[in-house]
mmCIF file of C-alpha atoms in Angstrom:
data_model
loop_
_atom_site.group_PDB
_atom_site.id
_atom_site.type_symbol
_atom_site.label_atom_id
_atom_site.label_comp_id
_atom_site.label_asym_id
_atom_site.label_seq_id
_atom_site.Cartn_x
_atom_site.Cartn_y
_atom_site.Cartn_z
ATOM 1 C CA UNK A 1 -93.689 87.075 -85.062
ATOM 2 C CA UNK A 2 -92.375 84.657 -87.684
ATOM 3 C CA UNK A 3 -94.558 81.891 -86.252
ATOM 4 C CA UNK A 4 -97.642 83.448 -87.806
ATOM 5 C CA UNK A 5 -96.234 83.848 -91.308
ATOM 6 C CA UNK A 6 -96.909 80.226 -92.405
ATOM 7 C CA UNK A 7 -100.576 80.761 -91.521
ATOM 8 C CA UNK A 8 -100.691 84.011 -93.500
ATOM 9 C CA UNK A 9 -99.005 82.406 -96.515
ATOM 10 C CA UNK A 10 -101.398 79.450 -96.381
ATOM 11 C CA UNK A 11 -104.420 81.766 -96.338
ATOM 12 C CA UNK A 12 -103.047 83.774 -99.265
ATOM 13 C CA UNK A 13 -102.416 80.568 -101.246
ATOM 14 C CA UNK A 14 -105.942 79.405 -100.521
ATOM 15 C CA UNK A 15 -107.281 82.729 -101.793
ATOM 16 C CA UNK A 16 -105.317 82.317 -105.037
ATOM 17 C CA UNK A 17 -106.705 78.795 -105.500
ATOM 18 C CA UNK A 18 -110.292 79.943 -105.060
ATOM 19 C CA UNK A 19 -110.006 83.105 -107.163
ATOM 20 C CA UNK A 20 -107.717 81.931 -109.982
ATOM 21 C CA UNK A 21 -107.280 78.178 -109.980
ATOM 22 C CA UNK A 22 -110.817 77.000 -109.291
ATOM 23 C CA UNK A 23 -112.497 78.966 -112.126
ATOM 24 C CA UNK A 24 -109.896 77.657 -114.583
ATOM 25 C CA UNK A 25 -110.592 74.028 -113.559
ATOM 26 C CA UNK A 26 -114.316 74.179 -112.970
ATOM 27 C CA UNK A 27 -115.962 75.518 -116.126
ATOM 28 C CA UNK A 28 -119.554 75.048 -117.097
ATOM 29 C CA UNK A 29 -119.999 74.507 -120.799
ATOM 30 C CA UNK A 30 -123.299 76.055 -121.899
ATOM 31 C CA UNK A 31 -124.533 74.695 -125.210
ATOM 32 C CA UNK A 32 -127.522 76.988 -125.554
ATOM 33 C CA UNK A 33 -129.979 77.226 -128.560
ATOM 34 C CA UNK A 34 -128.646 76.505 -132.076
ATOM 35 C CA UNK A 35 -129.670 78.362 -135.272
ATOM 36 C CA UNK A 36 -131.409 75.197 -136.514
ATOM 37 C CA UNK A 37 -133.567 75.217 -133.370
ATOM 38 C CA UNK A 38 -134.450 78.830 -134.023
ATOM 39 C CA UNK A 39 -135.377 78.128 -137.642
ATOM 40 C CA UNK A 40 -137.597 75.202 -136.630
ATOM 41 C CA UNK A 41 -139.506 77.454 -134.237
ATOM 42 C CA UNK A 42 -139.970 80.107 -136.918
ATOM 43 C CA UNK A 43 -141.416 77.523 -139.350
ATOM 44 C CA UNK A 44 -144.018 76.586 -136.764
ATOM 45 C CA UNK A 45 -144.965 80.203 -136.103
ATOM 46 C CA UNK A 46 -145.180 81.750 -139.624
ATOM 47 C CA UNK A 47 -146.584 80.630 -142.951
ATOM 48 C CA UNK A 48 -145.456 83.516 -145.133
ATOM 49 C CA UNK A 49 -142.966 82.124 -147.656
ATOM 50 C CA UNK A 50 -141.139 85.426 -147.926
ATOM 51 C CA UNK A 51 -140.491 85.558 -144.180
ATOM 52 C CA UNK A 52 -139.411 81.931 -144.123
ATOM 53 C CA UNK A 53 -136.966 82.630 -146.918
ATOM 54 C CA UNK A 54 -135.490 85.527 -144.937
ATOM 55 C CA UNK A 55 -135.132 83.298 -141.860
ATOM 56 C CA UNK A 56 -133.363 80.660 -143.933
ATOM 57 C CA UNK A 57 -130.914 83.266 -145.232
ATOM 58 C CA UNK A 58 -130.239 84.433 -141.685
ATOM 59 C CA UNK A 59 -129.428 80.881 -140.588
ATOM 60 C CA UNK A 60 -126.938 80.487 -143.418
ATOM 61 C CA UNK A 61 -125.276 83.813 -142.497
ATOM 62 C CA UNK A 62 -124.950 82.783 -138.838
ATOM 63 C CA UNK A 63 -123.435 79.435 -139.748
ATOM 64 C CA UNK A 64 -120.893 81.114 -141.980
ATOM 65 C CA UNK A 65 -119.908 83.454 -139.125
ATOM 66 C CA UNK A 66 -119.550 80.508 -136.705
ATOM 67 C CA UNK A 67 -117.231 78.731 -139.131
ATOM 68 C CA UNK A 68 -114.885 81.740 -139.133
ATOM 69 C CA UNK A 69 -114.414 81.728 -135.362
ATOM 70 C CA UNK A 70 -114.161 77.991 -134.768
ATOM 71 C CA UNK A 71 -110.382 78.191 -134.492
ATOM 72 C CA UNK A 72 -110.622 80.726 -131.663
ATOM 73 C CA UNK A 73 -112.568 78.316 -129.434
ATOM 74 C CA UNK A 74 -116.107 78.512 -127.991
ATOM 75 C CA UNK A 75 -117.288 82.022 -127.143
ATOM 76 C CA UNK A 76 -118.839 80.851 -123.888
ATOM 77 C CA UNK A 77 -115.582 79.327 -122.689
ATOM 78 C CA UNK A 78 -113.576 82.477 -123.454
ATOM 79 C CA UNK A 79 -116.108 84.600 -121.618
ATOM 80 C CA UNK A 80 -115.727 82.473 -118.486
ATOM 81 C CA UNK A 81 -111.947 82.623 -118.459
ATOM 82 C CA UNK A 82 -110.747 86.166 -117.479
ATOM 83 C CA UNK A 83 -107.301 85.615 -115.934
ATOM 84 C CA UNK A 84 -106.337 89.288 -115.724
ATOM 85 C CA UNK A 85 -109.331 90.140 -113.579
ATOM 86 C CA UNK A 86 -108.833 87.059 -111.400
ATOM 87 C CA UNK A 87 -105.142 87.769 -110.792
ATOM 88 C CA UNK A 88 -105.938 91.357 -109.831
ATOM 89 C CA UNK A 89 -108.616 90.172 -107.403
ATOM 90 C CA UNK A 90 -106.239 87.612 -105.887
ATOM 91 C CA UNK A 91 -103.602 90.318 -105.424
ATOM 92 C CA UNK A 92 -106.132 92.561 -103.692
ATOM 93 C CA UNK A 93 -107.082 89.749 -101.303
ATOM 94 C CA UNK A 94 -103.430 89.056 -100.473
ATOM 95 C CA UNK A 95 -102.749 92.749 -99.891
ATOM 96 C CA UNK A 96 -105.814 93.099 -97.690
ATOM 97 C CA UNK A 97 -104.696 90.060 -95.659
ATOM 98 C CA UNK A 98 -101.269 91.571 -95.064
ATOM 99 C CA UNK A 99 -102.725 94.946 -94.070
ATOM 100 C CA UNK A 100 -105.166 93.354 -91.632
ATOM 101 C CA UNK A 101 -102.380 91.256 -90.172
ATOM 102 C CA UNK A 102 -100.217 94.325 -89.671
ATOM 103 C CA UNK A 103 -102.991 96.473 -88.170
ATOM 104 C CA UNK A 104 -105.227 94.035 -86.329
ATOM 105 C CA UNK A 105 -103.229 90.853 -85.887
ATOM 106 C CA UNK A 106 -101.686 91.961 -82.552
ATOM 107 C CA UNK A 107 -99.497 88.884 -82.617
ATOM 108 C CA UNK A 108 -96.794 90.791 -80.788
ATOM 109 C CA UNK A 109 -99.273 91.322 -77.950
ATOM 110 C CA UNK A 110 -99.822 87.570 -77.782
ATOM 111 C CA UNK A 111 -96.093 86.928 -77.642
ATOM 112 C CA UNK A 112 -95.612 89.515 -74.894
ATOM 113 C CA UNK A 113 -98.421 87.971 -72.859
ATOM 114 C CA UNK A 114 -96.796 84.555 -73.161
ATOM 115 C CA UNK A 115 -93.443 85.977 -72.091
ATOM 116 C CA UNK A 116 -95.010 87.640 -69.040
ATOM 117 C CA UNK A 117 -96.690 84.377 -68.058
ATOM 118 C CA UNK A 118 -93.306 82.616 -68.061
ATOM 119 C CA UNK A 119 -91.384 85.301 -66.141
ATOM 120 C CA UNK A 120 -90.719 82.894 -63.281
ATOM 121 C CA UNK A 121 -88.302 81.035 -65.569
ATOM 122 C CA UNK A 122 -86.815 84.153 -67.179
ATOM 123 C CA UNK A 123 -83.234 85.341 -66.754
ATOM 124 C CA UNK A 124 -82.338 89.025 -66.135
ATOM 125 C CA UNK A 125 -81.471 89.340 -69.818
ATOM 126 C CA UNK A 126 -84.878 87.916 -70.742
ATOM 127 C CA UNK A 127 -86.584 90.489 -68.505
ATOM 128 C CA UNK A 128 -84.605 93.332 -70.062
ATOM 129 C CA UNK A 129 -85.487 92.135 -73.558
ATOM 130 C CA UNK A 130 -89.148 91.832 -72.582
ATOM 131 C CA UNK A 131 -89.219 95.390 -71.201
ATOM 132 C CA UNK A 132 -87.703 96.659 -74.452
ATOM 133 C CA UNK A 133 -90.434 94.872 -76.408
ATOM 134 C CA UNK A 134 -93.129 96.318 -74.153
ATOM 135 C CA UNK A 135 -91.655 99.813 -74.520
ATOM 136 C CA UNK A 136 -91.654 99.477 -78.301
ATOM 137 C CA UNK A 137 -95.199 98.117 -78.331
ATOM 138 C CA UNK A 138 -96.356 100.821 -75.925
ATOM 139 C CA UNK A 139 -94.914 103.487 -78.237
ATOM 140 C CA UNK A 140 -96.874 101.956 -81.123
ATOM 141 C CA UNK A 141 -100.049 101.663 -79.028
ATOM 142 C CA UNK A 142 -99.978 104.435 -76.411
ATOM 143 C CA UNK A 143 -103.633 103.852 -75.497
ATOM 144 C CA UNK A 144 -102.866 100.344 -74.199
ATOM 145 C CA UNK A 145 -103.127 101.037 -70.448
ATOM 146 C CA UNK A 146 -101.940 97.548 -69.502
ATOM 147 C CA UNK A 147 -98.549 98.240 -71.049
ATOM 148 C CA UNK A 148 -98.336 101.623 -69.314
ATOM 149 C CA UNK A 149 -99.125 99.977 -65.974
ATOM 150 C CA UNK A 150 -96.555 97.213 -66.476
ATOM 151 C CA UNK A 151 -93.851 99.729 -67.350
ATOM 152 C CA UNK A 152 -94.801 101.928 -64.394
ATOM 153 C CA UNK A 153 -94.494 99.009 -61.973
ATOM 154 C CA UNK A 154 -91.178 97.979 -63.503
ATOM 155 C CA UNK A 155 -89.771 101.503 -63.245
ATOM 156 C CA UNK A 156 -90.849 101.708 -59.600
ATOM 157 C CA UNK A 157 -89.111 98.405 -58.853
ATOM 158 C CA UNK A 158 -85.907 99.543 -60.578
ATOM 159 C CA UNK A 159 -85.826 102.979 -58.927
ATOM 160 C CA UNK A 160 -86.869 105.006 -61.965
ATOM 161 C CA UNK A 161 -89.562 107.008 -60.155
ATOM 162 C CA UNK A 162 -89.679 109.750 -62.797
ATOM 163 C CA UNK A 163 -90.276 107.201 -65.552
ATOM 164 C CA UNK A 164 -92.950 105.499 -63.463
ATOM 165 C CA UNK A 165 -94.709 108.809 -62.845
ATOM 166 C CA UNK A 166 -94.759 109.500 -66.581
ATOM 167 C CA UNK A 167 -96.481 106.162 -67.225
ATOM 168 C CA UNK A 168 -99.016 106.647 -64.441
ATOM 169 C CA UNK A 169 -99.780 110.132 -65.786
ATOM 170 C CA UNK A 170 -100.703 108.593 -69.139
ATOM 171 C CA UNK A 171 -103.054 106.162 -67.411
ATOM 172 C CA UNK A 172 -104.667 108.942 -65.361
ATOM 173 C CA UNK A 173 -105.393 110.832 -68.574
ATOM 174 C CA UNK A 174 -107.720 107.950 -69.488
ATOM 175 C CA UNK A 175 -108.860 106.926 -65.981
ATOM 176 C CA UNK A 176 -108.547 109.997 -63.727
ATOM 177 C CA UNK A 177 -110.422 108.493 -60.751
ATOM 178 C CA UNK A 178 -108.766 105.076 -60.481
ATOM 179 C CA UNK A 179 -107.680 104.732 -56.801
ATOM 180 C CA UNK A 180 -104.791 102.334 -57.480
ATOM 181 C CA UNK A 181 -103.310 104.533 -60.202
ATOM 182 C CA UNK A 182 -103.760 107.689 -58.124
ATOM 183 C CA UNK A 183 -101.971 106.063 -55.197
ATOM 184 C CA UNK A 184 -99.097 104.788 -57.323
ATOM 185 C CA UNK A 185 -98.738 108.143 -59.078
ATOM 186 C CA UNK A 186 -98.604 109.920 -55.717
ATOM 187 C CA UNK A 187 -95.953 107.510 -54.463
ATOM 188 C CA UNK A 188 -93.860 107.841 -57.648
ATOM 189 C CA UNK A 189 -93.992 111.649 -57.445
ATOM 190 C CA UNK A 190 -93.052 111.548 -53.746
ATOM 191 C CA UNK A 191 -89.942 109.492 -54.519
ATOM 192 C CA UNK A 192 -89.067 111.466 -57.658
ATOM 193 C CA UNK A 193 -89.155 114.701 -55.647
ATOM 194 C CA UNK A 194 -86.640 113.421 -53.112
ATOM 195 C CA UNK A 195 -89.077 112.178 -50.458
ATOM 196 C CA UNK A 196 -90.963 115.488 -50.460
ATOM 197 C CA UNK A 197 -94.767 115.338 -50.423
ATOM 198 C CA UNK A 198 -95.919 117.880 -53.004
ATOM 199 C CA UNK A 199 -99.432 119.293 -52.982
ATOM 200 C CA UNK A 200 -100.338 117.336 -56.091
ATOM 201 C CA UNK A 201 -99.035 114.092 -54.617
ATOM 202 C CA UNK A 202 -100.955 114.691 -51.389
ATOM 203 C CA UNK A 203 -104.156 115.516 -53.268
ATOM 204 C CA UNK A 204 -103.836 112.369 -55.381
ATOM 205 C CA UNK A 205 -103.174 110.164 -52.361
ATOM 206 C CA UNK A 206 -106.163 111.580 -50.504
ATOM 207 C CA UNK A 207 -108.347 111.143 -53.582
ATOM 208 C CA UNK A 208 -107.181 107.522 -53.817
ATOM 209 C CA UNK A 209 -108.158 106.911 -50.182
ATOM 210 C CA UNK A 210 -111.557 108.473 -50.792
ATOM 211 C CA UNK A 211 -112.151 105.810 -53.446
ATOM 212 C CA UNK A 212 -110.410 102.984 -51.593
ATOM 213 C CA UNK A 213 -109.508 103.598 -47.926
ATOM 214 C CA UNK A 214 -107.123 100.638 -47.998
ATOM 215 C CA UNK A 215 -105.009 101.682 -50.980
ATOM 216 C CA UNK A 216 -101.494 100.857 -49.775
ATOM 217 C CA UNK A 217 -99.473 103.157 -52.034
ATOM 218 C CA UNK A 218 -101.518 106.178 -50.966
ATOM 219 C CA UNK A 219 -101.335 105.249 -47.276
ATOM 220 C CA UNK A 220 -97.566 104.719 -47.449
ATOM 221 C CA UNK A 221 -97.051 108.016 -49.277
ATOM 222 C CA UNK A 222 -99.062 110.007 -46.736
ATOM 223 C CA UNK A 223 -97.413 108.173 -43.836
ATOM 224 C CA UNK A 224 -93.885 108.921 -45.062
ATOM 225 C CA UNK A 225 -94.804 112.464 -46.056
ATOM 226 C CA UNK A 226 -96.338 113.200 -42.654
ATOM 227 C CA UNK A 227 -93.365 111.638 -40.877
ATOM 228 C CA UNK A 228 -90.941 113.749 -42.927
ATOM 229 C CA UNK A 229 -92.952 116.870 -42.113
ATOM 230 C CA UNK A 230 -92.760 115.947 -38.380
ATOM 231 C CA UNK A 231 -96.531 115.443 -38.223
ATOM 232 C CA UNK A 232 -96.069 112.293 -36.197
ATOM 233 C CA UNK A 233 -99.598 111.847 -34.925
ATOM 234 C CA UNK A 234 -100.941 111.921 -38.474
ATOM 235 C CA UNK A 235 -98.187 109.566 -39.629
ATOM 236 C CA UNK A 236 -99.061 107.094 -36.871
ATOM 237 C CA UNK A 237 -102.669 107.043 -38.065
ATOM 238 C CA UNK A 238 -101.658 106.034 -41.586
ATOM 239 C CA UNK A 239 -99.110 103.539 -40.271
ATOM 240 C CA UNK A 240 -101.704 101.803 -38.122
ATOM 241 C CA UNK A 241 -103.893 101.240 -41.138
ATOM 242 C CA UNK A 242 -100.935 99.830 -43.058
ATOM 243 C CA UNK A 243 -100.090 97.620 -40.088
ATOM 244 C CA UNK A 244 -103.602 96.193 -40.010
ATOM 245 C CA UNK A 245 -103.436 95.426 -43.728
ATOM 246 C CA UNK A 246 -100.389 93.201 -43.219
ATOM 247 C CA UNK A 247 -100.460 89.622 -41.996
ATOM 248 C CA UNK A 248 -99.494 89.530 -38.296
ATOM 249 C CA UNK A 249 -95.920 88.340 -37.917
ATOM 250 C CA UNK A 250 -94.978 89.128 -41.503
ATOM 251 C CA UNK A 251 -92.073 91.348 -42.467
ATOM 252 C CA UNK A 252 -94.413 94.160 -43.515
ATOM 253 C CA UNK A 253 -96.325 93.950 -40.244
ATOM 254 C CA UNK A 254 -93.117 94.153 -38.194
ATOM 255 C CA UNK A 255 -91.859 97.040 -40.317
ATOM 256 C CA UNK A 256 -95.003 99.026 -39.537
ATOM 257 C CA UNK A 257 -94.715 98.234 -35.826
ATOM 258 C CA UNK A 258 -91.163 99.571 -35.806
ATOM 259 C CA UNK A 259 -92.204 102.685 -37.712
ATOM 260 C CA UNK A 260 -95.032 103.367 -35.267
ATOM 261 C CA UNK A 261 -92.624 102.978 -32.322
ATOM 262 C CA UNK A 262 -90.234 105.476 -33.903
ATOM 263 C CA UNK A 263 -92.989 107.963 -34.694
ATOM 264 C CA UNK A 264 -94.449 107.611 -31.185
ATOM 265 C CA UNK A 265 -91.012 108.169 -29.628
ATOM 266 C CA UNK A 266 -90.549 111.384 -31.587
ATOM 267 C CA UNK A 267 -94.050 112.502 -30.702
ATOM 268 C CA UNK A 268 -93.316 111.875 -27.006
ATOM 269 C CA UNK A 269 -90.179 113.996 -27.298
ATOM 270 C CA UNK A 270 -92.273 116.891 -28.549
ATOM 271 C CA UNK A 271 -94.873 116.425 -25.794
ATOM 272 C CA UNK A 272 -92.918 115.101 -22.784
ATOM 273 C CA UNK A 273 -95.858 115.424 -20.383
ATOM 274 C CA UNK A 274 -97.968 113.036 -22.456
ATOM 275 C CA UNK A 275 -97.851 109.420 -21.374
ATOM 276 C CA UNK A 276 -96.385 107.194 -24.079
ATOM 277 C CA UNK A 277 -98.777 104.932 -25.928
ATOM 278 C CA UNK A 278 -97.927 101.260 -26.381
ATOM 279 C CA UNK A 279 -98.238 99.907 -29.894
ATOM 280 C CA UNK A 280 -98.739 96.342 -28.756
ATOM 281 C CA UNK A 281 -101.591 96.952 -26.346
ATOM 282 C CA UNK A 282 -104.814 98.854 -26.934
ATOM 283 C CA UNK A 283 -104.963 101.836 -24.535
ATOM 284 C CA UNK A 284 -108.012 102.469 -22.414
ATOM 285 C CA UNK A 285 -109.846 105.131 -24.388
ATOM 286 C CA UNK A 286 -112.970 106.904 -23.286
ATOM 287 C CA UNK A 287 -114.102 107.250 -26.922
ATOM 288 C CA UNK A 288 -115.332 103.930 -28.253
ATOM 289 C CA UNK A 289 -118.281 102.210 -29.889
ATOM 290 C CA UNK A 290 -119.273 98.683 -28.919
ATOM 291 C CA UNK A 291 -121.423 96.801 -31.375
ATOM 292 C CA UNK A 292 -123.334 93.526 -31.295
ATOM 293 C CA UNK A 293 -124.017 92.099 -34.754
ATOM 294 C CA UNK A 294 -126.907 89.634 -35.019
ATOM 295 C CA UNK A 295 -127.861 87.326 -37.887
ATOM 296 C CA UNK A 296 -131.274 87.240 -39.555
ATOM 297 C CA UNK A 297 -133.592 84.723 -37.909
ATOM 298 C CA UNK A 298 -133.676 82.430 -40.962
ATOM 299 C CA UNK A 299 -129.887 82.342 -41.368
ATOM 300 C CA UNK A 300 -127.847 79.539 -39.842
ATOM 301 C CA UNK A 301 -124.695 80.694 -38.053
ATOM 302 C CA UNK A 302 -122.628 78.044 -39.850
ATOM 303 C CA UNK A 303 -123.308 79.772 -43.187
ATOM 304 C CA UNK A 304 -121.259 82.834 -42.200
ATOM 305 C CA UNK A 305 -118.928 81.478 -39.537
ATOM 306 C CA UNK A 306 -115.329 82.147 -40.516
ATOM 307 C CA UNK A 307 -116.291 84.952 -42.904
ATOM 308 C CA UNK A 308 -114.624 88.358 -42.831
ATOM 309 C CA UNK A 309 -116.700 91.099 -41.197
ATOM 310 C CA UNK A 310 -115.933 94.781 -41.733
ATOM 311 C CA UNK A 311 -117.307 97.268 -39.182
ATOM 312 C CA UNK A 312 -117.154 100.805 -40.538
ATOM 313 C CA UNK A 313 -117.754 104.108 -38.738
ATOM 314 C CA UNK A 314 -118.362 107.387 -40.560
ATOM 315 C CA UNK A 315 -119.315 110.865 -39.319
ATOM 316 C CA UNK A 316 -123.041 110.923 -38.587
ATOM 317 C CA UNK A 317 -125.061 112.271 -41.497
ATOM 318 C CA UNK A 318 -122.086 112.281 -43.879
ATOM 319 C CA UNK A 319 -122.782 111.373 -47.506
ATOM 320 C CA UNK A 320 -119.113 110.638 -48.205
ATOM 321 C CA UNK A 321 -118.002 107.004 -48.184
ATOM 322 C CA UNK A 322 -114.643 107.789 -46.553
ATOM 323 C CA UNK A 323 -114.531 105.857 -43.245
ATOM 324 C CA UNK A 324 -113.306 107.361 -40.003
ATOM 325 C CA UNK A 325 -112.605 103.972 -38.433
ATOM 326 C CA UNK A 326 -112.679 100.379 -39.657
ATOM 327 C CA UNK A 327 -112.386 97.073 -37.827
ATOM 328 C CA UNK A 328 -111.763 93.804 -39.658
ATOM 329 C CA UNK A 329 -112.950 90.752 -37.740
ATOM 330 C CA UNK A 330 -113.077 87.046 -38.580
ATOM 331 C CA UNK A 331 -116.468 85.827 -37.381
ATOM 332 C CA UNK A 332 -115.914 82.895 -35.025
ATOM 333 C CA UNK A 333 -119.138 83.186 -33.023
ATOM 334 C CA UNK A 334 -122.549 84.746 -33.478
ATOM 335 C CA UNK A 335 -123.819 87.185 -32.388
ATOM 336 C CA UNK A 336 -120.565 88.984 -33.087
ATOM 337 C CA UNK A 337 -119.290 91.583 -30.627
ATOM 338 C CA UNK A 338 -116.692 94.214 -31.633
ATOM 339 C CA UNK A 339 -115.424 97.550 -30.335
ATOM 340 C CA UNK A 340 -114.129 100.501 -32.332
ATOM 341 C CA UNK A 341 -111.614 102.914 -30.773
ATOM 342 C CA UNK A 342 -109.033 105.403 -32.000
ATOM 343 C CA UNK A 343 -106.837 102.382 -32.735
ATOM 344 C CA UNK A 344 -109.167 101.641 -35.632
ATOM 345 C CA UNK A 345 -109.061 105.182 -37.019
ATOM 346 C CA UNK A 346 -108.108 105.563 -40.670
ATOM 347 C CA UNK A 347 -105.978 108.002 -42.622
ATOM 348 C CA UNK A 348 -104.890 110.010 -39.603
ATOM 349 C CA UNK A 349 -108.438 110.619 -38.410
ATOM 350 C CA UNK A 350 -109.634 110.062 -34.855
ATOM 351 C CA UNK A 351 -112.835 108.410 -33.746
ATOM 352 C CA UNK A 352 -112.642 110.421 -30.511
ATOM 353 C CA UNK A 353 -112.949 113.650 -32.508
ATOM 354 C CA UNK A 354 -116.582 112.773 -33.331
ATOM 355 C CA UNK A 355 -119.649 112.857 -31.118
ATOM 356 C CA UNK A 356 -121.915 110.686 -33.267
ATOM 357 C CA UNK A 357 -121.168 108.154 -35.990
ATOM 358 C CA UNK A 358 -123.062 106.103 -38.546
ATOM 359 C CA UNK A 359 -122.131 102.424 -38.478
ATOM 360 C CA UNK A 360 -122.097 99.956 -41.334
ATOM 361 C CA UNK A 361 -121.380 96.225 -41.222
ATOM 362 C CA UNK A 362 -120.314 94.180 -44.253
ATOM 363 C CA UNK A 363 -119.932 90.394 -44.300
ATOM 364 C CA UNK A 364 -117.560 89.471 -47.131
ATOM 365 C CA UNK A 365 -117.110 86.035 -48.698
ATOM 366 C CA UNK A 366 -113.797 86.906 -50.379
ATOM 367 C CA UNK A 367 -112.239 88.914 -47.542
ATOM 368 C CA UNK A 368 -112.391 92.218 -49.469
ATOM 369 C CA UNK A 369 -114.271 95.326 -48.295
ATOM 370 C CA UNK A 370 -116.950 97.145 -50.287
ATOM 371 C CA UNK A 371 -120.635 96.656 -50.949
ATOM 372 C CA UNK A 372 -119.878 94.786 -54.171
ATOM 373 C CA UNK A 373 -118.132 92.084 -52.113
ATOM 374 C CA UNK A 374 -120.637 92.020 -49.248
ATOM 375 C CA UNK A 375 -123.024 89.089 -48.882
ATOM 376 C CA UNK A 376 -124.801 90.608 -45.871
ATOM 377 C CA UNK A 377 -124.943 94.195 -44.625
ATOM 378 C CA UNK A 378 -126.361 96.192 -41.746
ATOM 379 C CA UNK A 379 -126.564 99.870 -40.775
ATOM 380 C CA UNK A 380 -127.129 101.979 -37.676
ATOM 381 C CA UNK A 381 -127.170 105.777 -37.596
ATOM 382 C CA UNK A 382 -126.448 108.380 -34.949
ATOM 383 C CA UNK A 383 -124.507 106.199 -32.487
ATOM 384 C CA UNK A 384 -122.783 108.029 -29.624
ATOM 385 C CA UNK A 385 -119.014 107.624 -29.536
ATOM 386 C CA UNK A 386 -118.886 108.015 -25.757
ATOM 387 C CA UNK A 387 -121.999 106.068 -24.880
ATOM 388 C CA UNK A 388 -121.930 103.139 -22.481
ATOM 389 C CA UNK A 389 -124.633 101.132 -24.229
ATOM 390 C CA UNK A 390 -123.990 98.323 -26.668
ATOM 391 C CA UNK A 391 -125.464 99.053 -30.059
ATOM 392 C CA UNK A 392 -127.124 96.227 -31.993
ATOM 393 C CA UNK A 393 -127.307 95.679 -35.760
ATOM 394 C CA UNK A 394 -129.301 92.913 -37.454
ATOM 395 C CA UNK A 395 -127.830 91.832 -40.782
ATOM 396 C CA UNK A 396 -129.797 91.503 -43.996
ATOM 397 C CA UNK A 397 -128.972 90.023 -47.377
ATOM 398 C CA UNK A 398 -127.223 92.484 -49.666
ATOM 399 C CA UNK A 399 -129.484 93.402 -52.577
ATOM 400 C CA UNK A 400 -126.576 94.360 -54.885
#
């Protein structure tokens, strides 16, 4: 914070120079009209000797008065120089500068941002000191949601789930429908309650998925909560979505595969007559939707080759945006062929539980789902889940 003080002092000194010093140096001497000039004008205007005599007497009186104040200096000069007023004005400017600096300068925010940007080079002691600064700044500015989010993430990473939940609660008070915050709050509450999925945590996680079906914190919370409640089929549904969000071969992807194997093994123990389902191979399911996605006639295939294509299935006629199943495909060839099965079901749902679905296709340039990220879209309504035919969708440019 001391780095800004030289700037503040320089501005205050400049204000003093302009308000006090400059008027004392730069004075305009105004000579004005003399009494002789006035008398000459009167002589031209009047001819009455009596009036001229009175004017002459007035000139003599004025000259006598001027002689008495000569030692005090010119009246005009004294009127220009008012040091008391100028000093008071300079003090007010300095005070206003300090108040604005304290209230609006936010220099501490700048310093914190710089420290966060250089965290890769920070030591553990530096991180601890930075968190203390953020906590102090957050207490001074509780409406700064960025600080609340940073503290919440830090508390989660350090195992302080209760502290993280408190921070996420403050954010939700300002942004009650933010999917990421809802998911993180649900996860923090789940951990703070000893791995028990409370009704509030479940409701928040489900609300997060309604806004963003791929919100990882919400999916993980519902997966672990369902597993702990021995609802293994539901847990497997969430785990499959989490698996598909991870890069194949990564640690997270392998972790989800192992979790699905464990959940499937426990499910098979409960239903011994049911044939076990492999997690590495897609089972032959009677419920499926096969789709052929075609490009507009004027569009060259090279323009969208390699782009990410999302194929989304929702209950037919539903106005909710929550998907039942989603497939993510990298477009290598056009027309693009893809099949949705229960393996693509989201959030514990099952495609096979529906008779008809509405399909939506999104072609994304940045690899993220959602109409805001889609360059091309296509729709098809009332498609049979158990039909043998291949449904076709022709893409169109997204108007949004």
